[in-house]
Coordinates of N, CA and C in Angstrom, one line a residue:
M1 N -42.0 -6.7 -15.4 CA -41.2 -7.7 -14.3 C -41.4 -6.7 -13.0
H2 N -41.7 -7.5 -11.7 CA -42.0 -6.8 -10.1 C -40.7 -6.4 -10.0
H3 N -40.4 -5.8 -8.9 CA -39.0 -5.2 -8.2 C -39.8 -5.3 -6.8
P4 N -39.0 -6.1 -6.0 CA -39.3 -5.7 -4.2 C -39.1 -4.1 -4.4
S5 N -40.4 -4.0 -3.5 CA -40.1 -2.5 -2.7 C -39.3 -2.0 -2.6
A6 N -38.8 -0.5 -2.2 CA -37.9 0.1 -1.3 C -37.8 -0.4 -0.2
P7 N -36.7 -0.3 0.5 CA -36.8 -0.2 2.1 C -37.5 0.8 2.7
P8 N -38.1 0.3 3.9 CA -38.8 1.5 4.2 C -37.7 2.8 4.9
P9 N -38.6 3.5 5.5 CA -37.6 4.7 6.1 C -36.5 4.3 7.3
G10 N -35.3 4.8 7.3 CA -34.7 4.1 8.7 C -34.0 3.2 8.1
A11 N -34.3 2.2 7.2 CA -33.9 1.1 6.9 C -32.4 1.2 6.2
H12 N -31.7 0.2 5.9 CA -30.5 0.4 5.4 C -30.8 1.0 3.8
A13 N -29.6 1.6 3.3 CA -29.7 2.5 2.3 C -29.6 1.0 1.0
P14 N -30.0 1.4 -0.6 CA -30.4 0.2 -1.5 C -28.5 -0.5 -1.5
H15 N -27.7 0.4 -1.3 CA -26.4 -0.1 -1.7 C -25.7 -1.0 -0.2
D16 N -26.4 -0.8 0.9 CA -25.9 -1.3 2.1 C -25.9 -3.1 1.9
K17 N -24.5 -3.8 2.4 CA -24.5 -5.3 2.3 C -25.6 -5.9 3.1
D18 N -26.0 -4.9 4.4 CA -27.1 -6.0 4.5 C -28.4 -6.0 3.8
Y19 N -28.7 -4.7 3.0 CA -29.7 -4.8 1.8 C -29.5 -6.1 1.4
L20 N -28.3 -6.0 0.3 CA -28.4 -7.3 -0.3 C -27.8 -8.6 0.5
R21 N -28.3 -8.7 1.6 CA -27.9 -10.3 2.2 C -29.8 -10.7 2.4
R22 N -30.5 -9.3 2.7 CA -31.8 -9.6 3.0 C -32.6 -9.9 1.2
L23 N -32.0 -9.7 0.8 CA -32.6 -9.7 -1.0 C -32.3 -11.6 -0.9
L24 N -31.2 -11.5 -1.2 CA -30.6 -12.9 -1.4 C -31.4 -14.0 -0.6
A25 N -31.4 -13.7 0.9 CA -32.6 -14.7 1.7 C -33.6 -14.6 1.1
E26 N -34.1 -13.8 0.9 CA -35.6 -13.5 0.1 C -35.6 -14.5 -1.4
R27 N -34.3 -14.2 -1.9 CA -34.4 -15.4 -3.1 C -34.2 -16.9 -2.7
N28 N -33.2 -17.1 -1.7 CA -33.3 -18.3 -1.5 C -34.8 -19.0 -1.1
Q29 N -35.6 -18.5 0.0 CA -36.9 -18.9 -0.1 C -37.8 -18.9 -0.6
A30 N -37.9 -17.6 -1.7 CA -38.9 -17.7 -2.4 C -38.3 -18.0 -4.2
P31 N -37.7 -18.9 -4.4 CA -37.4 -19.0 -5.6 C -37.8 -18.7 -7.1
A32 N -39.3 -18.8 -7.0 CA -40.2 -18.2 -8.0 C -40.5 -16.9 -7.8
N33 N -39.6 -16.3 -7.0 CA -39.9 -14.6 -7.3 C -38.0 -14.2 -7.7
A34 N -37.3 -15.0 -8.1 CA -36.0 -15.1 -8.3 C -35.7 -13.9 -9.2
A35 N -36.4 -13.7 -10.4 CA -36.4 -12.9 -11.4 C -36.4 -11.5 -10.9
G36 N -37.7 -11.5 -10.1 CA -37.7 -10.0 -9.8 C -36.6 -9.3 -8.9
I37 N -36.1 -10.5 -7.5 CA -35.2 -10.2 -6.7 C -34.0 -9.9 -7.6
D38 N -33.4 -10.4 -8.6 CA -32.4 -10.4 -9.5 C -32.3 -8.8 -9.7
A39 N -33.5 -8.8 -10.6 CA -33.5 -7.1 -11.2 C -33.4 -6.2 -9.8
A40 N -33.8 -6.3 -9.1 CA -33.6 -5.4 -7.6 C -32.3 -5.3 -7.4
I41 N -31.4 -6.3 -7.4 CA -30.1 -6.5 -6.9 C -29.3 -5.8 -8.2
E42 N -29.8 -6.1 -9.1 CA -28.9 -5.1 -10.1 C -28.8 -3.6 -10.3
E43 N -30.1 -3.5 -10.2 CA -30.6 -2.2 -10.0 C -29.9 -1.1 -9.2
A44 N -29.7 -2.1 -7.8 CA -29.3 -1.4 -6.9 C -27.7 -1.6 -6.8
F45 N -27.1 -2.5 -7.4 CA -25.2 -2.5 -6.7 C -24.7 -2.6 -8.4
V46 N -25.5 -3.3 -9.1 CA -24.9 -3.3 -10.6 C -24.2 -2.1 -11.0
R47 N -23.2 -1.6 -11.4 CA -22.1 -0.5 -12.1 C -21.1 -1.3 -13.2
N48 N -21.3 -0.6 -14.3 CA -20.1 -0.7 -15.3 C -19.0 0.0 -14.8
V49 N -18.4 -0.9 -14.3 CA -16.8 0.0 -13.4 C -15.5 -0.7 -14.4
A50 N -14.4 0.1 -14.2 CA -12.9 -0.4 -14.6 C -13.0 -0.6 -13.2
I51 N -12.0 -1.6 -12.9 CA -11.5 -2.0 -11.5 C -10.2 -2.3 -11.3
L52 N -9.7 -1.7 -10.5 CA -7.9 -1.3 -9.8 C -7.8 -2.4 -8.8
V53 N -7.0 -3.7 -9.3 CA -6.5 -3.7 -7.8 C -4.9 -4.2 -7.5
L54 N -4.4 -3.8 -6.7 CA -3.4 -3.4 -6.2 C -3.0 -4.2 -5.1
D55 N -1.5 -4.9 -5.3 CA -1.2 -5.9 -4.3 C 0.5 -5.6 -4.4
M56 N 0.7 -5.7 -2.7 CA 2.1 -5.2 -2.5 C 2.9 -6.5 -2.8
C57 N 4.2 -6.5 -3.2 CA 4.8 -7.7 -3.1 C 6.4 -7.8 -2.5
G58 N 6.3 -9.2 -2.1 CA 7.2 -9.7 -1.5 C 6.8 -9.9 0.3
F59 N 5.8 -10.2 0.3 CA 4.9 -10.4 1.5 C 6.0 -11.6 2.6
S60 N 6.1 -13.0 1.8 CA 6.4 -13.9 2.6 C 7.8 -13.7 3.2
R61 N 8.6 -13.1 2.0 CA 10.1 -12.6 2.3 C 10.2 -11.7 3.2
I62 N 9.5 -11.1 3.2 CA 9.6 -9.4 3.8 C 9.4 -9.6 5.5
T63 N 8.2 -10.6 5.7 CA 8.0 -10.8 6.7 C 8.7 -11.9 7.5
Q64 N 9.3 -12.8 6.9 CA 10.5 -13.6 7.0 C 11.5 -12.8 7.7
S65 N 11.9 -12.2 6.8 CA 13.4 -11.4 7.3 C 13.2 -10.3 8.5
H66 N 12.0 -9.6 8.3 CA 11.9 -8.3 9.2 C 10.6 -8.3 10.3
G67 N 9.8 -9.1 10.0 CA 8.5 -9.4 10.5 C 7.1 -8.4 10.2
I68 N 6.1 -8.9 10.5 CA 5.1 -8.5 10.0 C 4.4 -6.8 10.4
I69 N 5.4 -6.2 11.4 CA 4.9 -4.9 11.7 C 5.8 -4.1 10.6
H70 N 7.1 -4.5 10.7 CA 7.9 -3.9 9.4 C 6.8 -3.6 8.1
F71 N 6.3 -4.7 7.6 CA 5.5 -5.0 6.4 C 4.4 -4.0 6.2
L72 N 3.6 -4.3 7.5 CA 2.5 -3.4 8.0 C 3.0 -1.9 7.5
A73 N 4.0 -1.6 7.8 CA 4.2 -0.3 8.1 C 4.2 0.1 6.4
M74 N 5.0 -0.7 5.6 CA 5.4 -0.5 4.4 C 4.0 -0.6 3.4
I75 N 2.6 -1.6 4.2 CA 1.5 -1.1 3.6 C 1.0 0.5 4.2
H76 N 1.3 0.8 4.8 CA 0.5 1.9 5.2 C 1.3 3.0 4.4
Q77 N 2.9 2.8 4.0 CA 3.3 3.6 3.0 C 3.2 3.7 1.5
M78 N 2.4 2.4 1.2 CA 1.9 2.1 0.0 C 0.6 2.7 -0.6
E79 N -0.4 2.7 0.9 CA -2.0 3.2 0.4 C -1.3 4.8 0.8
Q80 N -0.6 5.4 1.0 CA -0.6 7.0 1.0 C 0.1 7.0 -0.6
A81 N 0.4 6.4 -1.2 CA 1.0 6.6 -2.5 C -0.3 6.1 -3.5
A82 N -0.8 5.4 -3.2 CA -1.8 5.0 -4.2 C -3.3 5.7 -3.8
R83 N -4.0 6.0 -2.8 CA -4.9 6.7 -2.3 C -5.2 8.0 -3.2
P84 N -4.0 8.9 -3.3 CA -4.1 10.1 -4.1 C -4.2 10.0 -5.4
A85 N -3.5 8.6 -5.6 CA -3.2 8.5 -7.4 C -4.5 8.0 -7.7
I86 N -5.5 7.1 -6.9 CA -6.9 6.6 -7.2 C -7.7 7.8 -7.2
R87 N -7.6 8.8 -6.2 CA -8.9 9.6 -6.2 C -8.7 10.7 -6.9
G88 N -7.4 11.1 -7.5 CA -6.8 12.1 -8.4 C -7.0 11.7 -10.1
N89 N -7.4 10.3 -9.8 CA -8.3 10.0 -11.7 C -9.4 9.4 -11.4
G90 N -10.1 9.9 -10.5 CA -11.8 9.9 -10.5 C -12.2 8.5 -9.9
G91 N -11.0 8.1 -9.0 CA -11.4 6.6 -8.9 C -12.1 6.9 -7.1
E92 N -12.7 5.3 -6.6 CA -13.1 5.2 -5.3 C -12.9 3.8 -4.7
I93 N -12.4 4.4 -3.9 CA -11.6 3.1 -2.8 C -13.0 2.5 -2.2
I94 N -12.5 0.9 -2.6 CA -13.8 0.7 -2.1 C -13.5 -0.3 -1.0
K95 N -12.3 -0.8 -1.0 CA -12.0 -1.8 0.3 C -10.4 -1.8 0.6
Q96 N -9.8 -2.3 1.6 CA -8.3 -2.6 1.9 C -8.1 -3.7 2.4
E97 N -7.8 -4.8 1.9 CA -7.5 -5.9 2.7 C -6.3 -6.3 2.9
A98 N -5.5 -6.4 4.1 CA -4.1 -6.8 3.9 C -3.4 -6.3 3.4
D99 N -2.7 -6.8 2.2 CA -1.7 -5.8 1.4 C -2.5 -5.2 0.0
N100 N -3.5 -5.5 -0.1 CA -4.2 -5.4 -1.4 C -5.5 -4.0 -1.4
L101 N -5.5 -3.6 -2.5 CA -6.2 -2.4 -2.3 C -6.9 -2.0 -3.8
F102 N -8.5 -2.0 -3.6 CA -9.6 -2.4 -4.4 C -10.3 -1.0 -4.6
A103 N -10.2 -0.4 -6.0 CA -10.8 0.6 -6.2 C -11.7 0.8 -7.8
V104 N -12.9 1.1 -8.1 CA -13.2 1.6 -9.5 C -13.5 2.9 -10.0
F105 N -13.4 2.8 -11.2 CA -13.5 4.1 -11.9 C -14.4 3.9 -13.1
N106 N -14.8 5.1 -14.0 CA -16.0 5.1 -14.6 C -15.2 4.6 -15.9
S107 N -13.9 4.6 -16.0 CA -13.1 4.2 -17.1 C -11.9 3.1 -17.2
P108 N -11.2 1.9 -17.9 CA -10.5 1.8 -18.1 C -8.8 2.4 -18.0
G109 N -9.0 3.5 -18.8 CA -8.1 4.9 -18.8 C -8.1 5.6 -17.8
Q110 N -8.8 5.8 -16.9 CA -8.6 5.9 -15.5 C -7.9 5.4 -14.6
A111 N -8.3 3.9 -14.5 CA -7.8 2.9 -13.6 C -6.2 2.8 -14.2
L112 N -6.4 3.0 -15.0 CA -4.8 2.6 -15.8 C -3.9 3.8 -15.4
E113 N -4.5 5.0 -15.9 CA -3.5 6.2 -14.6 C -3.5 6.2 -13.5
A114 N -4.3 6.0 -12.9 CA -4.5 5.6 -11.5 C -3.2 4.7 -11.2
A115 N -2.9 3.6 -11.8 CA -1.7 2.5 -11.5 C -0.6 2.9 -11.7
L116 N -0.2 3.8 -12.8 CA 0.9 4.6 -13.3 C 1.8 5.9 -12.1
D117 N 0.0 6.2 -12.2 CA 0.5 7.3 -10.8 C 1.1 6.7 -9.7
T118 N 0.6 5.5 -9.1 CA 0.9 4.9 -8.1 C 2.4 4.4 -8.0
L119 N 2.5 3.7 -9.3 CA 4.0 3.3 -9.3 C 4.9 4.4 -9.5
R120 N 4.6 5.4 -9.8 CA 5.4 6.6 -10.0 C 5.9 7.3 -8.7
A121 N 4.9 7.2 -7.9 CA 4.9 7.7 -6.6 C 5.7 7.0 -5.8
L122 N 5.6 5.7 -5.8 CA 6.4 4.8 -5.2 C 7.9 4.3 -5.4
Q123 N 8.1 5.1 -7.0 CA 9.5 5.0 -7.5 C 10.3 6.2 -6.7
A124 N 9.5 7.5 -6.9 CA 10.1 8.4 -6.1 C 10.5 8.0 -4.4
M125 N 9.6 7.5 -3.9 CA 9.6 7.0 -2.4 C 10.9 5.8 -2.3
N126 N 11.1 5.3 -3.3 CA 12.3 4.2 -3.4 C 13.5 4.6 -3.5
T127 N 13.5 6.4 -4.1 CA 14.9 6.5 -4.0 C 15.3 7.1 -2.6
V128 N 14.7 7.2 -1.7 CA 15.2 7.7 -0.3 C 14.8 6.7 0.9
L129 N 14.4 5.2 0.0 CA 14.2 4.8 1.2 C 15.5 3.4 1.2
P130 N 15.7 3.0 2.4 CA 16.4 1.8 2.4 C 16.5 0.6 1.3
P131 N 17.4 -0.2 1.1 CA 16.4 -1.4 0.7 C 15.6 -2.1 1.5
E132 N 15.3 -2.5 2.7 CA 14.6 -3.0 3.3 C 13.1 -2.6 3.3
R133 N 13.1 -1.2 3.0 CA 11.8 -0.9 2.5 C 11.3 -0.4 1.4
V134 N 12.1 -0.9 0.5 CA 11.7 -0.4 -0.7 C 10.4 -1.4 -0.9
L135 N 9.7 -0.2 -1.7 CA 8.0 -0.4 -1.9 C 7.9 -0.8 -3.5
N136 N 7.3 -2.2 -3.5 CA 7.0 -2.5 -5.0 C 5.2 -3.3 -4.8
V137 N 4.7 -3.0 -6.3 CA 3.3 -3.7 -6.6 C 3.2 -4.3 -7.2
S138 N 2.2 -4.8 -7.9 CA 1.4 -5.3 -9.0 C 0.3 -4.9 -9.2
A139 N -0.3 -4.5 -10.3 CA -1.8 -4.3 -10.5 C -2.3 -5.2 -11.3
G140 N -3.8 -5.4 -11.4 CA -4.8 -6.0 -12.6 C -5.5 -5.1 -12.5
I141 N -6.1 -4.8 -13.9 CA -7.1 -4.2 -14.2 C -8.5 -4.9 -15.0
G142 N -9.8 -4.9 -14.6 CA -10.7 -5.3 -15.3 C -11.9 -4.1 -15.7
F143 N -12.7 -4.4 -16.4 CA -14.0 -3.7 -16.5 C -14.8 -4.4 -17.4
G144 N -16.2 -4.0 -16.7 CA -17.3 -4.2 -17.2 C -18.5 -4.3 -15.8
P145 N -19.5 -5.3 -16.2 CA -20.8 -4.9 -15.3 C -20.0 -6.1 -13.7
T146 N -20.2 -4.9 -12.8 CA -19.5 -5.4 -11.3 C -20.9 -5.1 -10.3
L147 N -20.9 -6.1 -9.4 CA -21.8 -5.8 -8.1 C -20.9 -5.0 -7.1
V148 N -21.4 -3.6 -6.7 CA -20.4 -2.8 -6.2 C -21.3 -2.4 -5.0
I149 N -20.6 -2.9 -3.8 CA -21.2 -2.4 -2.6 C -20.1 -1.4 -2.0
A150 N -20.9 -0.3 -1.8 CA -19.8 1.0 -1.5 C -19.3 1.0 -0.1
Q151 N -18.1 0.9 -0.8 CA -16.7 0.8 0.4 C -17.1 -0.3 1.1
Q152 N -17.4 -1.2 0.8 CA -17.4 -2.6 1.5 C -16.8 -3.8 0.5
D153 N -17.3 -3.7 -1.0 CA -17.1 -5.0 -1.5 C -17.3 -5.0 -2.8
L154 N -16.5 -5.9 -3.8 CA -16.6 -6.2 -5.3 C -17.1 -7.8 -5.3
F155 N -18.0 -7.9 -6.5 CA -18.3 -8.9 -7.2 C -18.7 -9.1 -8.6
G156 N -17.9 -10.2 -9.0 CA -18.3 -9.9 -10.7 C -17.2 -10.9 -11.3
P157 N -17.3 -11.3 -12.7 CA -16.0 -11.9 -13.5 C -15.0 -11.0 -13.6
E158 N -15.1 -9.5 -14.0 CA -13.9 -9.0 -14.0 C -13.3 -8.6 -12.7
M159 N -14.3 -8.6 -11.7 CA -13.3 -8.3 -10.6 C -12.3 -9.6 -10.0
N160 N -13.0 -10.8 -10.3 CA -12.0 -12.0 -10.6 C -11.1 -12.4 -11.1
C161 N -11.3 -11.8 -12.4 CA -10.1 -11.6 -13.0 C -9.1 -10.7 -12.7
A162 N -9.4 -9.5 -12.5 CA -8.5 -8.5 -12.1 C -7.6 -8.8 -10.6
C163 N -8.2 -9.5 -9.6 CA -7.4 -10.2 -8.8 C -6.8 -11.2 -9.3
K164 N -7.1 -11.8 -10.2 CA -6.0 -13.1 -10.5 C -4.9 -12.3 -11.4
L165 N -5.0 -11.3 -12.1 CA -3.9 -10.3 -12.6 C -3.2 -10.0 -11.6
G166 N -3.6 -9.1 -10.8 CA -2.7 -8.1 -9.8 C -2.1 -9.0 -8.7
E167 N -2.9 -10.2 -8.5 CA -2.3 -11.1 -7.0 C -1.5 -12.0 -7.4
D168 N -2.0 -12.8 -8.8 CA -1.0 -14.1 -8.9 C 0.0 -14.1 -10.3
I169 N -0.6 -13.2 -11.3 CA 0.3 -13.1 -12.4 C 1.0 -12.4 -12.6
A170 N 0.8 -10.9 -12.4 CA 1.7 -9.5 -12.6 C 2.7 -9.8 -11.5
G171 N 4.1 -9.5 -12.3 CA 5.2 -9.2 -11.2 C 5.3 -7.9 -10.8
A172 N 6.1 -7.2 -10.0 CA 6.7 -6.2 -9.3 C 6.5 -5.3 -10.1
N173 N 5.8 -3.8 -10.0 CA 6.0 -2.8 -11.2 C 5.3 -2.9 -12.3
E174 N 4.1 -4.1 -12.4 CA 3.6 -4.8 -13.8 C 2.1 -4.3 -13.7
V175 N 1.6 -3.8 -14.8 CA -0.1 -3.6 -14.9 C -0.2 -4.4 -15.8
L176 N -1.0 -5.6 -15.5 CA -1.7 -6.2 -16.2 C -3.7 -5.8 -16.5
L177 N -4.3 -5.8 -18.0 CA -5.5 -5.6 -17.9 C -5.9 -6.9 -19.0
T178 N -6.9 -6.9 -18.0 CA -7.7 -8.1 -19.3 C -8.5 -7.5 -20.3
E179 N -9.0 -8.5 -21.3 CA -9.1 -8.1 -22.6 C -10.4 -7.0 -22.7
A180 N -11.4 -6.9 -21.7 CA -12.4 -6.2 -21.7 C -11.7 -4.8 -21.4
A181 N -11.0 -4.6 -20.3 CA -10.3 -3.5 -19.7 C -9.5 -3.0 -20.9
H182 N -8.7 -3.7 -21.5 CA -7.8 -3.1 -23.0 C -8.7 -2.7 -24.1
A183 N -9.9 -3.6 -24.5 CA -10.7 -2.7 -25.7 C -11.1 -1.4 -24.9
G184 N -11.4 -1.2 -23.8 CA -12.0 0.3 -23.3 C -11.0 1.2 -23.1
L185 N -9.8 0.6 -23.5 CA -8.8 1.9 -23.0 C -9.0 3.0 -24.5
P186 N -8.8 4.7 -24.3 CA -8.9 5.2 -25.3 C -7.7 5.0 -26.4
P187 N -8.4 4.7 -27.7 CA -7.3 4.2 -28.9 C -6.1 5.2 -28.9
G188 N -4.8 4.4 -29.4 CA -3.8 5.8 -29.4 C -3.0 6.1 -28.5
R189 N -3.3 5.8 -27.3 CA -2.7 6.4 -25.9 C -1.6 5.7 -25.7
Y190 N -1.9 4.3 -25.6 CA -1.1 3.4 -24.8 C -0.7 1.7 -25.9
I191 N 0.6 1.5 -25.4 CA 0.9 0.2 -25.9 C 1.0 -0.5 -24.8
C192 N 0.3 -2.2 -25.2 CA 0.0 -3.1 -24.5 C 0.7 -4.3 -25.5
G193 N 0.9 -5.4 -24.7 CA 1.3 -6.8 -25.2 C 0.4 -7.8 -24.8
G194 N -0.4 -8.5 -25.6 CA -1.4 -9.5 -24.9 C -0.3 -10.9 -25.4
R195 N -0.9 -11.5 -24.1 CA 0.0 -13.0 -24.0 C -1.7 -13.8 -23.0
S196 N -1.5 -15.0 -23.5 CA -2.6 -15.7 -22.6 C -2.0 -16.9 -21.3
Y197 N -2.3 -16.5 -20.7 CA -2.3 -17.1 -19.2 C -3.3 -18.4 -19.0
Q198 N -2.9 -19.5 -18.1 CA -3.9 -20.3 -17.4 C -3.7 -20.2 -16.0
I199 N -4.8 -20.0 -15.2 CA -4.8 -20.2 -14.3 C -6.2 -20.6 -13.8
S200 N -6.3 -21.6 -12.5 CA -7.2 -22.1 -11.9 C -8.3 -22.7 -13.0
G201 N -7.8 -23.1 -13.6 CA -8.3 -23.9 -14.6 C -9.1 -23.3 -15.9
M202 N -8.7 -22.0 -16.1 CA -9.1 -21.2 -17.4 C -7.9 -20.7 -18.0
D203 N -8.1 -20.3 -19.2 CA -7.4 -19.7 -20.5 C -7.8 -18.1 -20.0
L204 N -6.8 -17.1 -19.3 CA -7.2 -15.9 -19.8 C -5.9 -14.8 -20.0
L205 N -6.6 -14.2 -21.2 CA -6.1 -13.3 -22.1 C -6.0 -12.2 -21.4
A206 N -4.6 -11.6 -21.1 CA -4.1 -10.3 -20.6 C -3.3 -9.5 -21.7
H207 N -3.1 -8.1 -21.1 CA -2.3 -7.3 -21.6 C -1.7 -6.6 -20.7
R208 N -0.4 -6.5 -21.0 CA 0.8 -5.9 -20.2 C 1.2 -4.6 -20.9
F209 N 0.7 -3.3 -20.0 CA 1.3 -2.1 -20.1 C 2.6 -2.4 -20.5
G210 N 2.8 -1.2 -21.6 CA 4.3 -1.4 -21.6 C 4.9 0.1 -21.8
Y211 N 4.0 1.0 -22.6 CA 4.4 2.7 -22.4 C 3.2 3.5 -23.0
C212 N 3.4 4.6 -22.8 CA 2.4 5.7 -23.3 C 2.8 6.2 -24.7
L213 N 1.9 6.2 -25.3 CA 2.4 7.1 -26.8 C 2.2 8.8 -27.1
F214 N 2.1 9.3 -25.6 CA 1.7 10.8 -25.3 C 2.9 11.3 -23.8
E215 N 3.0 12.3 -23.8 CA 3.7 13.0 -22.7 C 2.7 13.1 -21.5
R216 N 3.1 12.6 -20.4 CA 2.3 12.3 -19.1 C 2.8 13.9 -18.6
P217 N 2.0 14.3 -17.5 CA 2.3 15.2 -16.9 C 3.5 15.9 -16.3
L218 N 4.1 14.4 -15.3 CA 5.4 14.2 -14.8 C 6.3 13.4 -15.7
N219 N 7.5 13.9 -15.7 CA 8.4 12.9 -17.0 C 9.1 12.0 -16.0
S220 N 8.4 11.4 -15.0 CA 9.3 10.4 -14.5 C 8.3 8.8 -14.4
P221 N 8.2 8.7 -15.3 CA 7.7 7.1 -15.9 C 7.5 5.9 -14.5
P222 N 7.1 5.1 -14.4 CA 7.2 3.8 -13.3 C 8.2 3.1 -14.0
Q223 N 8.9 2.3 -13.3 CA 10.0 1.4 -13.4 C 9.3 0.4 -14.3
G224 N 9.5 0.0 -15.3 CA 9.6 -1.1 -16.7 C 8.4 -0.3 -17.5
A225 N 8.4 0.6 -17.7 CA 7.9 1.5 -18.5 C 8.5 2.6 -18.7
T226 N 8.2 3.3 -20.0 CA 8.9 4.2 -20.7 C 7.7 5.3 -21.1
S227 N 8.0 6.3 -21.3 CA 7.1 7.6 -21.9 C 7.9 8.2 -23.3
A228 N 6.8 8.3 -24.1 CA 7.0 8.8 -25.3 C 6.7 9.9 -25.8
G229 N 7.3 10.8 -26.2 CA 6.9 12.2 -26.5 C 5.9 12.3 -27.7

């Protein structure tokens, strides 16, 4: 199978969004070469990753009562909690959009631990924050082949499902995993409950994190979860 040649010296790196646009334009202009171009796109961009989507809760309510600047300040605090948790569990932050944060990991277990560490950090913050600044997030986790544009964007079925779980279905301080992400967790470490949801005209089986079957490093489990020794 023929792959388009690598970009010349000085051109954008293969993971760059402009390189992807150039390949897609070539694909549209020369459909006969689609197979080779698709292979080049997959080689440059597709990675088997766990995707974590964090979404701040209460946007409409908080902005209506306290204004958008107040909510932006809360987003900044959420990022201060999430970024160390993501990086500390081997994650790579891809992008931040409004009140959403997107990151990728090598495994679903790392993504779940990052979500739990974020919830725990927010819970600690909430103990000293006034009620109008309490921070809550929901989380969705997917796992599978995903087109990853470094520090720019993510595309793929598991990305879409993680977004739907984190943004549309999960409640405050709740972590939902796709079926693939749940199947990729290390056995015997987590208890999750499965449930089927219907959203955007499709049935989506998700698994809600319940609790850990091991002692986590700090004895301060996130809201809605307990840790078993």
